[in-house]
C-alpha positions as semicolon CSV with decimal commas, in nm:
position;residue;x (nm);y (nm);z (nm)
1;M;7,106;4,835;16,548
2;R;7,142;4,945;16,186
3;L;6,996;5,273;16,064
4;E;6,938;5,285;15,690
5;R;6,933;5,600;15,478
6;S;6,562;5,670;15,539
7;D;6,616;5,641;15,917
8;I;6,910;5,882;15,896
9;E;6,701;6,128;15,694
10;S;6,440;6,127;15,971
11;L;6,710;6,241;16,218
12;L;6,914;6,487;16,008
13;P;6,807;6,780;15,790
14;H;7,071;6,691;15,527
15;R;6,972;6,551;15,188
16;H;7,149;6,439;14,870
17;P;7,417;6,533;14,774
18;I;7,547;6,637;15,119
19;L;7,390;6,360;15,331
20;M;7,697;6,141;15,365
21;P;7,630;5,814;15,558
22;N;7,486;5,526;15,357
23;Y;7,397;5,354;15,685
24;I;7,503;5,369;16,049
25;D;7,551;5,077;16,286
26;I;7,469;5,192;16,641
27;E;7,682;4,998;16,888
28;V;7,568;5,179;17,204
29;P;7,261;5,403;17,161
30;G;7,349;5,763;17,237
31;A;7,718;5,680;17,281
32;A;7,885;5,492;16,994
33;G;7,836;5,399;16,631
34;T;8,003;5,342;16,297
35;G;7,890;5,509;15,978
36;H;7,957;5,379;15,630
37;V;8,030;5,643;15,368
38;T;8,099;5,630;14,994
39;L;8,247;5,932;14,818
40;A;8,284;5,770;14,475
41;E;7,936;5,849;14,348
42;D;7,938;6,063;14,035
43;R;7,789;6,366;14,198
44;T;7,870;6,730;14,185
45;I;7,843;6,889;14,527
46;W;7,913;7,257;14,465
47;N;7,952;7,392;14,113
48;D;8,218;7,167;13,963
49;W;8,349;7,022;14,289
50;T;8,308;6,650;14,335
51;G;8,345;6,406;14,622
52;R;8,702;6,342;14,503
53;D;8,791;6,713;14,525
54;L;8,648;6,743;14,875
55;A;8,743;6,404;15,024
56;D;8,905;6,533;15,346
57;E;8,632;6,790;15,408
58;L;8,361;6,530;15,347
59;V;8,524;6,289;15,594
60;L;8,485;6,561;15,858
61;E;8,126;6,638;15,754
62;S;8,050;6,266;15,771
63;A;8,191;6,240;16,123
64;A;7,971;6,529;16,237
65;Q;7,660;6,377;16,079
66;I;7,728;6,036;16,231
67;M;7,780;6,192;16,573
68;G;7,444;6,371;16,545
69;V;7,268;6,046;16,460
70;V;7,442;5,854;16,741
71;L;7,333;6,122;16,989
72;A;6,975;6,104;16,861
73;T;6,955;5,731;16,941
74;G;7,011;5,775;17,316
75;A;6,672;5,756;17,489
76;D;6,790;5,884;17,828
77;R;6,939;6,219;17,721
78;P;6,757;6,547;17,656
79;E;6,964;6,599;17,339
80;S;6,820;6,277;17,196
81;R;6,457;6,388;17,194
82;E;6,292;6,335;16,856
83;D;6,277;6,704;16,764
84;A;6,638;6,775;16,868
85;R;6,885;6,895;16,607
86;H;7,259;6,914;16,655
87;L;7,480;7,196;16,539
88;L;7,848;7,135;16,478
89;L;8,061;7,364;16,693
90;G;8,398;7,245;16,576
91;F;8,675;6,994;16,534
92;E;8,996;6,971;16,735
93;Q;9,316;6,772;16,715
94;V;9,230;6,640;16,368
95;E;9,505;6,449;16,194
96;F;9,485;6,319;15,840
97;D;9,717;6,019;15,830
98;A;9,658;5,922;15,468
99;P;9,459;6,065;15,177
100;A;9,107;5,932;15,143
101;D;9,059;5,715;14,837
102;P;8,714;5,813;14,704
103;E;8,686;5,479;14,523
104;R;8,679;5,286;14,852
105;D;8,425;5,280;15,136
106;I;8,510;5,476;15,449
107;H;8,407;5,355;15,794
108;I;8,384;5,631;16,053
109;E;8,372;5,532;16,419
110;V;8,225;5,786;16,662
111;R;8,237;5,767;17,042
112;I;8,068;6,023;17,268
113;D;8,293;6,102;17,565
114;A;8,082;6,352;17,759
115;C;7,769;6,565;17,747
116;F;7,690;6,861;17,964
117;G;7,342;6,993;17,900
118;G;7,312;7,006;17,522
119;L;7,688;7,031;17,463
120;C;7,848;6,699;17,363
121;R;8,203;6,605;17,280
122;G;8,348;6,291;17,133
123;G;8,613;6,140;16,914
124;F;8,607;5,998;16,565
125;R;8,829;5,773;16,358
126;A;8,794;5,725;15,981
127;L;8,924;5,404;15,829
128;Q;8,963;5,254;15,485
129;G;9,029;4,887;15,539
130;E;9,273;4,873;15,830
131;A;9,431;5,212;15,754
132;V;9,335;5,511;15,967
133;I;9,291;5,804;15,730
134;A;9,178;6,063;15,985
135;A;9,104;6,100;16,356
136;G;9,012;6,380;16,591
137;R;8,763;6,535;16,831
138;V;8,414;6,672;16,753
139;T;8,196;6,907;16,959
140;V;7,827;6,962;16,888
141;T;7,542;7,138;17,064
142;G;7,176;7,046;17,068
143;A;6,917;7,292;16,943
C-alpha cells in the first residue's frame, strides 16, 4: 500500500520544510515499510541551513517519521489508533557508511522488531541505489 504526502500529513504533525518522506510504501501494516526521501529541494530549513548541510541529521529524522507512519498503519495495535502520535525516544547503534548525496533519492527501510505497550523499537536502513548510507535502531513511544 502506498501512502502519498497527503496521507502522511494526516498521520504526522510535521509539515514543509521538515516533513521528509515524499511517499511511503507499506509492506506489512504496522510492521514494515520503505519511505522515499529527497533532500535536494532548494529549501532552507533553519536560518541558512539547507538539506545539503543537514543530510545525515535529516536521514535520521526521516527514519523516525517513517517509523511513526508504519506504526500508524497497524490496525491491531493500540499505538496505531487514529489519534495516536509517536514521540522519538532515541537512536542506537547508528552507523553512517557513506555520505548522503542530497542530489539523489534516499530509500529508508524501517522494520518494527517489538512493541511493549506504547513503546516500540525497530531498525532502519537508508540506501542510495545499492549503497547503504546509514543504518541503526530507533525507539519511539506512543502518546
